[in-house]
Amino acid sequence: MFDISPLTVSGKIATISLLLKILLPIFFVALSVGLYFALCARSDKGKKITKIVLASTICVLYAFRFFFWLARAIVTSGSFSFSYFLLALGLNGNYAVTSLLMIICAVALFISAFAKQENMTLSFCKYTLLGVGFPFAIIQLFRVDMIINTIDNVYHILNLISMMFTILMLVVPIYFIKIYELRPKLSKFWYAIAGYTSIASICMTLSLVTTSGNIAEMTYATSLRQLGISVNFPWHLLISIPAFLIICFVVYYLITLIYKKITHDPVTLEYKHRNEFFELYSFATKSLCCMQGLLILIILATIIRNPLGSLWGLFCLVPLIMTIFCVYAALEMEEQAKIDDEKVFEKGNREAKKIITLSIIGNVIFGLVIAKQIKNERENIIDRKQREEKRKMREKTKTLD
């Protein structure tokens, strides 16, 4: 918590510290609710100005924190190393998650303010904020030590910035829902898992390349110890990561449920025939690109432990690259399912080649399976057409007789 020793002669007062732990979450919630009702949600111009102001606020706070750390490094030590540079950007330990979420938040606000229509990047950012950022901010309400740095009194200004970031993580995704630019759907939760995989990959890469840490630094092993759960590294990751994702899904599900109740949004049934092959494999690709990415990170955590700034940490970018290409493959499959175009199964079709290429880059085995399945579908279509032709010929023969 805040170092309040200058306020007393004898040192910290436990009562004040306890009050801060109780009152800060209440303050966060109250201010977030107030901002939710205060932000403009009527005119398009007002929405645009609101988004720009929020995004600019994030950028100003982020820049102030960077230059604060820069000035402090120059004044105290007279030097500025690369690791301190990352520290100034907030890309260290648990704070890296908050910083990356804030970057995603600013990007989503700016794109939404100027983009004429929804695009993949915007959807990815919005659902990541709702599915990961919002639950992460809720966890911080119960673990205020994840927000507040207790090194010395000079850092109080940084503590205030961290509080503002937490409030923005609570407000921005709900604001998108308020202005109907974000419609929570359970089928879109995979965006959040893919976003979490990407954030974890970047955090672990930075942690391994610049320090002697690993993915354990951005998980909640301390929370497990406080609960009396003692699991050796790195096996606690098999508890903390699924536990975090379960919390994210529960929060996301509740938001989806409340949204449907408030807006009276009925479940629409699509009677149009959908391409079952692409529906199935799109779902499988999403699952693989998300969950296997996290699994690879856990495996890397067991292999590459405390490399003391080794470039071995760059291997952590593999799950990130895999996720990106598999997400593209899944989106291409969804587009084909929407138009229900059987031409994609024709030999040499460019769309089929694109899907297979993206899948193989993201996941070699799964890409080969897709290639085989597309070949099977092509043969099935040819067989079906041949049967149709034979049936027509038989009917024609009967008519002539």
Short mmCIF file of C-alpha atoms in Angstrom, two decimals:
data_model
loop_
_atom_site.label_atom_id
_atom_site.label_comp_id
_atom_site.label_asym_id
_atom_site.label_seq_id
_atom_site.Cartn_x
_atom_site.Cartn_y
_atom_site.Cartn_z
CA MET A 1 0.00 0.00 0.00
CA PHE A 2 0.99 3.64 0.19
CA ASP A 3 3.98 4.32 2.39
CA ILE A 4 2.26 6.49 4.99
CA SER A 5 5.17 6.56 7.46
CA PRO A 6 5.79 10.32 6.95
CA LEU A 7 2.32 10.92 8.39
CA THR A 8 3.27 9.56 11.79
CA VAL A 9 6.13 9.54 14.23
CA SER A 10 6.09 5.84 14.96
CA GLY A 11 5.69 4.60 11.37
CA LYS A 12 2.80 3.03 9.49
CA ILE A 13 -0.62 2.96 11.05
CA ALA A 14 -2.26 -0.40 10.43
CA THR A 15 -5.74 1.12 10.70
CA ILE A 16 -5.15 3.61 7.89
CA SER A 17 -3.59 0.90 5.72
CA LEU A 18 -6.62 -1.33 6.29
CA LEU A 19 -8.98 1.52 5.46
CA LEU A 20 -7.11 2.12 2.21
CA LYS A 21 -7.53 -1.54 1.26
CA ILE A 22 -11.27 -1.29 1.89
CA LEU A 23 -11.94 2.19 0.52
CA LEU A 24 -9.85 2.02 -2.68
CA PRO A 25 -11.98 -0.70 -4.33
CA ILE A 26 -15.13 1.19 -3.36
CA PHE A 27 -13.59 4.34 -4.84
CA PHE A 28 -12.71 2.49 -8.07
CA VAL A 29 -16.22 1.12 -8.48
CA ALA A 30 -17.94 4.42 -7.63
CA LEU A 31 -15.78 6.44 -10.02
CA SER A 32 -16.19 3.84 -12.80
CA VAL A 33 -19.98 3.90 -12.45
CA GLY A 34 -19.95 7.71 -12.45
CA LEU A 35 -17.85 7.83 -15.61
CA TYR A 36 -20.11 5.27 -17.28
CA PHE A 37 -23.15 7.53 -16.87
CA ALA A 38 -21.21 10.72 -17.60
CA LEU A 39 -19.67 9.66 -20.92
CA CYS A 40 -21.60 10.76 -23.99
CA ALA A 41 -23.58 8.05 -25.75
CA ARG A 42 -26.04 9.98 -27.94
CA SER A 43 -24.62 11.96 -30.86
CA ASP A 44 -22.00 10.49 -33.18
CA LYS A 45 -19.87 13.59 -32.77
CA GLY A 46 -20.06 13.31 -28.98
CA LYS A 47 -19.06 9.65 -29.10
CA LYS A 48 -16.11 10.44 -31.33
CA ILE A 49 -14.89 13.23 -29.05
CA THR A 50 -15.32 10.98 -26.00
CA LYS A 51 -13.23 8.21 -27.58
CA ILE A 52 -10.49 10.63 -28.61
CA VAL A 53 -10.40 12.18 -25.13
CA LEU A 54 -10.19 8.77 -23.43
CA ALA A 55 -7.48 7.54 -25.82
CA SER A 56 -5.53 10.79 -25.46
CA THR A 57 -5.78 10.53 -21.67
CA ILE A 58 -4.23 7.05 -21.82
CA CYS A 59 -1.43 8.30 -24.07
CA VAL A 60 -0.71 11.31 -21.82
CA LEU A 61 -0.63 9.18 -18.66
CA TYR A 62 1.55 6.60 -20.38
CA ALA A 63 3.96 9.26 -21.66
CA PHE A 64 4.09 10.98 -18.25
CA ARG A 65 4.97 7.69 -16.56
CA PHE A 66 7.72 7.05 -19.11
CA PHE A 67 9.33 10.47 -18.72
CA PHE A 68 8.99 10.26 -14.94
CA TRP A 69 11.02 7.04 -14.92
CA LEU A 70 13.48 8.54 -17.44
CA ALA A 71 14.08 11.61 -15.28
CA ARG A 72 14.41 9.47 -12.16
CA ALA A 73 17.00 7.22 -13.82
CA ILE A 74 19.09 10.16 -15.01
CA VAL A 75 18.93 11.92 -11.63
CA THR A 76 19.66 8.87 -9.45
CA SER A 77 22.16 6.87 -11.52
CA GLY A 78 23.05 9.03 -14.50
CA SER A 79 22.51 6.11 -16.89
CA PHE A 80 19.60 4.54 -18.72
CA SER A 81 19.88 0.83 -19.62
CA PHE A 82 17.57 -1.13 -21.92
CA SER A 83 16.00 -2.97 -18.98
CA TYR A 84 15.25 0.38 -17.35
CA PHE A 85 13.78 1.54 -20.65
CA LEU A 86 11.30 -1.35 -20.53
CA LEU A 87 10.62 -0.53 -16.89
CA ALA A 88 9.83 3.03 -17.92
CA LEU A 89 7.39 1.69 -20.51
CA GLY A 90 5.78 -0.47 -17.83
CA LEU A 91 6.71 -3.67 -19.66
CA ASN A 92 7.98 -5.55 -16.62
CA GLY A 93 6.31 -8.24 -14.50
CA ASN A 94 2.62 -7.88 -13.72
CA TYR A 95 2.68 -4.25 -14.82
CA ALA A 96 3.39 -5.40 -18.39
CA VAL A 97 -0.11 -6.89 -18.59
CA THR A 98 -1.67 -3.57 -17.55
CA SER A 99 0.52 -1.61 -19.97
CA LEU A 100 -0.31 -3.86 -22.93
CA LEU A 101 -4.01 -3.72 -22.10
CA MET A 102 -3.79 0.07 -22.00
CA ILE A 103 -2.09 0.09 -25.40
CA ILE A 104 -4.87 -2.15 -26.75
CA CYS A 105 -7.41 0.17 -25.13
CA ALA A 106 -5.97 3.28 -26.78
CA VAL A 107 -5.75 1.53 -30.16
CA ALA A 108 -9.38 0.39 -29.91
CA LEU A 109 -10.58 3.90 -29.01
CA PHE A 110 -8.65 5.60 -31.81
CA ILE A 111 -9.68 3.05 -34.46
CA SER A 112 -13.31 3.17 -33.31
CA ALA A 113 -13.27 6.98 -33.44
CA PHE A 114 -12.06 7.17 -37.04
CA ALA A 115 -13.00 3.84 -38.65
CA LYS A 116 -16.16 3.83 -40.73
CA GLN A 117 -16.92 0.17 -40.09
CA GLU A 118 -15.93 -2.70 -37.82
CA ASN A 119 -12.75 -4.57 -38.74
CA MET A 120 -10.81 -7.54 -37.40
CA THR A 121 -8.30 -5.45 -35.42
CA LEU A 122 -11.05 -3.48 -33.73
CA SER A 123 -13.02 -6.62 -32.84
CA PHE A 124 -9.87 -8.26 -31.49
CA CYS A 125 -9.10 -5.24 -29.28
CA LYS A 126 -12.67 -4.82 -28.02
CA TYR A 127 -13.25 -8.45 -27.07
CA THR A 128 -9.80 -8.69 -25.50
CA LEU A 129 -10.63 -5.69 -23.32
CA LEU A 130 -14.00 -7.14 -22.35
CA GLY A 131 -12.86 -10.74 -21.95
CA VAL A 132 -9.45 -10.13 -20.31
CA GLY A 133 -9.05 -6.46 -19.35
CA PHE A 134 -12.32 -6.13 -17.44
CA PRO A 135 -11.83 -9.32 -15.33
CA PHE A 136 -8.17 -8.38 -14.76
CA ALA A 137 -9.28 -5.00 -13.39
CA ILE A 138 -11.79 -6.76 -11.10
CA ILE A 139 -9.00 -8.99 -9.76
CA GLN A 140 -6.94 -5.88 -9.08
CA LEU A 141 -9.77 -4.55 -6.91
CA PHE A 142 -9.23 -7.52 -4.61
CA ARG A 143 -5.45 -7.43 -5.01
CA VAL A 144 -4.68 -3.73 -4.68
CA ASP A 145 -0.97 -4.54 -4.31
CA MET A 146 -1.04 -5.31 -8.06
CA ILE A 147 -1.80 -1.62 -8.64
CA ILE A 148 0.17 0.16 -5.94
CA ASN A 149 3.95 0.20 -5.67
CA THR A 150 5.33 0.55 -2.15
CA ILE A 151 8.99 1.29 -2.86
CA ASP A 152 9.00 4.90 -1.65
CA ASN A 153 6.92 8.05 -1.52
CA VAL A 154 8.15 9.34 -4.90
CA TYR A 155 6.17 6.59 -6.59
CA HIS A 156 2.81 7.84 -5.33
CA ILE A 157 2.27 9.72 -8.59
CA LEU A 158 2.78 6.43 -10.44
CA ASN A 159 0.31 4.77 -8.08
CA LEU A 160 -2.29 7.34 -9.12
CA ILE A 161 -1.62 6.58 -12.78
CA SER A 162 -2.02 2.85 -12.11
CA MET A 163 -5.36 3.56 -10.42
CA MET A 164 -6.52 5.54 -13.45
CA PHE A 165 -5.50 2.69 -15.74
CA THR A 166 -7.53 0.27 -13.63
CA ILE A 167 -10.58 2.53 -13.81
CA LEU A 168 -10.21 2.83 -17.60
CA MET A 169 -10.03 -0.97 -17.90
CA LEU A 170 -13.37 -1.09 -16.12
CA VAL A 171 -15.00 1.77 -18.01
CA VAL A 172 -13.90 1.49 -21.67
CA PRO A 173 -15.28 -1.99 -22.55
CA ILE A 174 -18.57 -1.23 -20.78
CA TYR A 175 -18.72 2.09 -22.65
CA PHE A 176 -18.42 0.23 -25.96
CA ILE A 177 -21.38 -1.89 -24.87
CA LYS A 178 -23.30 1.22 -23.84
CA ILE A 179 -23.01 2.77 -27.31
CA TYR A 180 -23.86 -0.60 -28.97
CA GLU A 181 -20.47 -0.92 -30.65
CA LEU A 182 -19.75 -4.09 -28.72
CA ARG A 183 -22.30 -6.88 -28.43
CA PRO A 184 -21.18 -9.60 -26.00
CA LYS A 185 -21.55 -13.08 -27.49
CA LEU A 186 -20.21 -16.33 -26.10
CA SER A 187 -19.10 -17.30 -29.61
CA LYS A 188 -16.70 -14.32 -29.56
CA PHE A 189 -14.89 -15.26 -26.35
CA TRP A 190 -12.14 -16.90 -28.42
CA TYR A 191 -10.96 -13.38 -29.29
CA ALA A 192 -10.25 -12.83 -25.59
CA ILE A 193 -8.31 -16.10 -25.26
CA ALA A 194 -6.29 -15.27 -28.37
CA GLY A 195 -5.64 -11.80 -26.91
CA TYR A 196 -4.50 -13.31 -23.62
CA THR A 197 -2.19 -15.72 -25.46
CA SER A 198 -0.67 -12.81 -27.39
CA ILE A 199 -0.19 -10.69 -24.25
CA ALA A 200 1.35 -13.63 -22.37
CA SER A 201 3.74 -14.35 -25.27
CA ILE A 202 4.93 -10.74 -25.39
CA CYS A 203 5.29 -10.51 -21.61
CA MET A 204 7.25 -13.76 -21.36
CA THR A 205 9.52 -12.76 -24.24
CA LEU A 206 10.34 -9.43 -22.58
CA SER A 207 10.80 -11.10 -19.22
CA LEU A 208 13.19 -13.73 -20.56
CA VAL A 209 15.20 -11.51 -22.89
CA THR A 210 15.68 -8.56 -20.53
CA THR A 211 15.67 -10.17 -17.07
CA SER A 212 16.09 -13.53 -15.37
CA GLY A 213 12.36 -14.05 -14.98
CA ASN A 214 9.77 -16.10 -16.82
CA ILE A 215 6.03 -16.44 -17.29
CA ALA A 216 5.59 -17.09 -13.55
CA GLU A 217 6.14 -13.36 -12.98
CA MET A 218 2.85 -12.52 -14.66
CA THR A 219 0.76 -15.20 -12.96
CA TYR A 220 -0.79 -15.35 -9.55
CA ALA A 221 1.50 -17.69 -7.59
CA THR A 222 1.37 -15.28 -4.63
CA SER A 223 -2.40 -15.60 -4.59
CA LEU A 224 -2.08 -19.39 -4.51
CA ARG A 225 0.29 -19.18 -1.56
CA GLN A 226 -2.10 -16.89 0.27
CA LEU A 227 -4.81 -19.50 -0.27
CA GLY A 228 -2.55 -22.13 1.24
CA ILE A 229 -1.83 -23.82 -2.10
CA SER A 230 1.84 -24.68 -2.51
CA VAL A 231 2.71 -25.98 -5.97
CA ASN A 232 6.27 -26.00 -7.28
CA PHE A 233 7.26 -23.99 -10.32
CA PRO A 234 6.16 -24.23 -13.10
CA TRP A 235 3.27 -26.57 -12.35
CA HIS A 236 1.35 -23.79 -10.60
CA LEU A 237 0.82 -22.41 -14.11
CA LEU A 238 -1.50 -25.33 -14.80
CA ILE A 239 -3.65 -23.93 -11.98
CA SER A 240 -3.23 -20.17 -12.28
CA ILE A 241 -3.70 -19.77 -16.04
CA PRO A 242 -6.85 -21.97 -16.31
CA ALA A 243 -8.18 -20.34 -13.10
CA PHE A 244 -7.71 -16.87 -14.60
CA LEU A 245 -9.39 -17.89 -17.87
CA ILE A 246 -12.28 -19.45 -15.95
CA ILE A 247 -12.74 -16.20 -14.04
CA CYS A 248 -12.63 -14.31 -17.34
CA PHE A 249 -15.24 -16.59 -18.89
CA VAL A 250 -17.57 -16.34 -15.85
CA VAL A 251 -17.38 -12.54 -15.90
CA TYR A 252 -17.85 -12.50 -19.68
CA TYR A 253 -20.83 -14.86 -19.43
CA LEU A 254 -22.48 -12.70 -16.75
CA ILE A 255 -21.99 -9.59 -18.87
CA THR A 256 -23.50 -11.41 -21.87
CA LEU A 257 -26.44 -12.56 -19.77
CA ILE A 258 -27.10 -9.07 -18.36
CA TYR A 259 -26.76 -7.54 -21.82
CA LYS A 260 -29.39 -9.87 -23.27
CA LYS A 261 -31.75 -9.21 -20.34
CA ILE A 262 -31.41 -5.44 -20.54
CA THR A 263 -31.57 -5.13 -24.32
CA HIS A 264 -34.09 -7.98 -24.70
CA ASP A 265 -31.86 -9.32 -27.45
CA PRO A 266 -33.48 -12.60 -28.59
CA VAL A 267 -31.43 -15.52 -29.82
CA THR A 268 -31.76 -15.44 -33.60
CA LEU A 269 -31.80 -18.75 -35.39
CA GLU A 270 -30.15 -18.81 -38.79
CA TYR A 271 -32.19 -20.92 -41.17
CA LYS A 272 -29.80 -20.33 -44.02
CA HIS A 273 -27.70 -23.38 -44.83
CA ARG A 274 -24.19 -22.96 -43.46
CA ASN A 275 -21.11 -24.76 -44.60
CA GLU A 276 -20.69 -27.30 -41.80
CA PHE A 277 -17.09 -28.07 -42.73
CA PHE A 278 -15.93 -24.51 -42.27
CA GLU A 279 -18.09 -24.05 -39.18
CA LEU A 280 -16.46 -27.05 -37.52
CA TYR A 281 -12.90 -26.34 -38.54
CA SER A 282 -13.20 -22.65 -37.80
CA PHE A 283 -14.14 -23.54 -34.23
CA ALA A 284 -11.31 -26.09 -34.01
CA THR A 285 -8.76 -23.60 -35.35
CA LYS A 286 -9.81 -20.98 -32.82
CA SER A 287 -9.51 -23.47 -29.99
CA LEU A 288 -6.09 -24.69 -31.11
CA CYS A 289 -4.60 -21.27 -31.76
CA CYS A 290 -5.68 -20.13 -28.30
CA MET A 291 -5.17 -23.12 -26.03
CA GLN A 292 -2.06 -24.56 -27.70
CA GLY A 293 -0.45 -21.15 -27.52
CA LEU A 294 -0.86 -21.15 -23.74
CA LEU A 295 0.29 -24.77 -23.54
CA ILE A 296 3.47 -23.97 -25.47
CA LEU A 297 4.13 -21.05 -23.11
CA ILE A 298 3.87 -23.38 -20.12
CA ILE A 299 6.21 -25.87 -21.81
CA LEU A 300 8.68 -23.08 -22.58
CA ALA A 301 8.51 -22.01 -18.93
CA THR A 302 9.72 -25.48 -17.92
CA ILE A 303 12.53 -25.56 -20.49
CA ILE A 304 13.75 -21.95 -20.44
CA ARG A 305 13.99 -20.99 -16.79
CA ASN A 306 15.95 -17.97 -15.56
CA PRO A 307 18.10 -17.58 -18.70
CA LEU A 308 19.69 -14.37 -17.34
CA GLY A 309 18.75 -12.23 -20.29
CA SER A 310 19.26 -14.93 -22.92
CA LEU A 311 17.87 -14.59 -26.44
CA TRP A 312 16.24 -17.99 -25.87
CA GLY A 313 13.28 -15.90 -24.79
CA LEU A 314 12.56 -15.14 -28.44
CA PHE A 315 11.15 -18.67 -28.69
CA CYS A 316 8.18 -17.29 -26.75
CA LEU A 317 7.18 -15.44 -29.91
CA VAL A 318 6.30 -18.80 -31.50
CA PRO A 319 2.90 -19.02 -29.74
CA LEU A 320 2.22 -15.40 -30.73
CA ILE A 321 2.98 -16.03 -34.41
CA MET A 322 0.99 -19.27 -34.34
CA THR A 323 -1.99 -17.49 -32.80
CA ILE A 324 -1.95 -14.64 -35.33
CA PHE A 325 -1.94 -16.92 -38.38
CA CYS A 326 -4.51 -19.32 -36.95
CA VAL A 327 -6.81 -16.39 -36.17
CA TYR A 328 -6.54 -15.27 -39.79
CA ALA A 329 -7.29 -18.81 -40.95
CA ALA A 330 -10.35 -18.99 -38.70
CA LEU A 331 -11.65 -15.67 -39.99
CA GLU A 332 -11.18 -16.79 -43.59
CA MET A 333 -13.16 -19.94 -42.78
CA GLU A 334 -15.95 -17.86 -41.25
CA GLU A 335 -16.17 -15.73 -44.37
CA GLN A 336 -16.46 -18.84 -46.55
CA ALA A 337 -19.12 -20.27 -44.23
CA LYS A 338 -21.16 -17.07 -44.54
CA ILE A 339 -21.25 -17.09 -48.32
CA ASP A 340 -21.56 -20.91 -48.41
CA ASP A 341 -19.40 -21.08 -51.51
CA GLU A 342 -18.63 -24.62 -52.69
CA LYS A 343 -16.22 -23.27 -55.27
CA VAL A 344 -13.62 -23.03 -52.51
CA PHE A 345 -13.35 -26.82 -52.69
CA GLU A 346 -12.40 -26.77 -56.35
CA LYS A 347 -8.86 -27.79 -57.15
CA GLY A 348 -6.43 -24.86 -57.08
CA ASN A 349 -8.91 -22.41 -55.52
CA ARG A 350 -7.07 -19.37 -54.13
CA GLU A 351 -9.21 -19.07 -51.00
CA ALA A 352 -8.58 -22.72 -50.09
CA LYS A 353 -4.84 -22.25 -50.61
CA LYS A 354 -4.92 -19.15 -48.42
CA ILE A 355 -6.70 -20.98 -45.57
CA ILE A 356 -4.33 -23.95 -45.76
CA THR A 357 -1.25 -21.70 -45.86
CA LEU A 358 -2.36 -19.68 -42.84
CA SER A 359 -3.22 -22.85 -40.93
CA ILE A 360 0.10 -24.54 -41.71
CA ILE A 361 2.08 -21.47 -40.63
CA GLY A 362 0.09 -21.29 -37.43
CA ASN A 363 -0.11 -25.03 -36.76
CA VAL A 364 1.60 -27.48 -39.10
CA ILE A 365 -0.31 -30.62 -38.13
CA PHE A 366 -3.68 -28.92 -38.17
CA GLY A 367 -2.88 -27.31 -41.53
CA LEU A 368 -2.17 -30.71 -43.05
CA VAL A 369 -5.43 -32.05 -41.62
CA ILE A 370 -7.33 -29.16 -43.21
CA ALA A 371 -5.62 -29.84 -46.55
CA LYS A 372 -6.69 -33.49 -46.36
CA GLN A 373 -10.22 -32.60 -45.33
CA ILE A 374 -10.60 -30.06 -48.15
CA LYS A 375 -9.50 -32.79 -50.56
CA ASN A 376 -12.11 -35.13 -49.06
CA GLU A 377 -14.81 -32.47 -49.38
CA ARG A 378 -13.81 -31.89 -53.00
CA GLU A 379 -14.17 -35.59 -53.76
CA ASN A 380 -17.52 -35.73 -51.93
CA ILE A 381 -18.83 -32.82 -53.98
CA ILE A 382 -17.72 -34.50 -57.20
CA ASP A 383 -19.38 -37.78 -56.15
CA ARG A 384 -22.58 -35.95 -55.25
CA LYS A 385 -22.68 -34.19 -58.62
CA GLN A 386 -22.10 -37.48 -60.41
CA ARG A 387 -24.96 -39.08 -58.48
CA GLU A 388 -27.19 -36.13 -59.36
CA GLU A 389 -26.32 -36.52 -63.04
CA LYS A 390 -27.08 -40.27 -62.96
CA ARG A 391 -30.40 -39.63 -61.22
CA LYS A 392 -31.39 -37.07 -63.83
CA MET A 393 -30.44 -39.46 -66.60
CA ARG A 394 -32.58 -42.21 -65.07
CA GLU A 395 -35.55 -39.86 -64.73
CA LYS A 396 -35.09 -38.71 -68.32
CA THR A 397 -34.94 -42.32 -69.52
CA LYS A 398 -38.15 -43.18 -67.62
CA THR A 399 -39.89 -40.16 -69.17
CA LEU A 400 -38.92 -41.20 -72.68
CA ASP A 401 -40.14 -44.74 -72.06
#
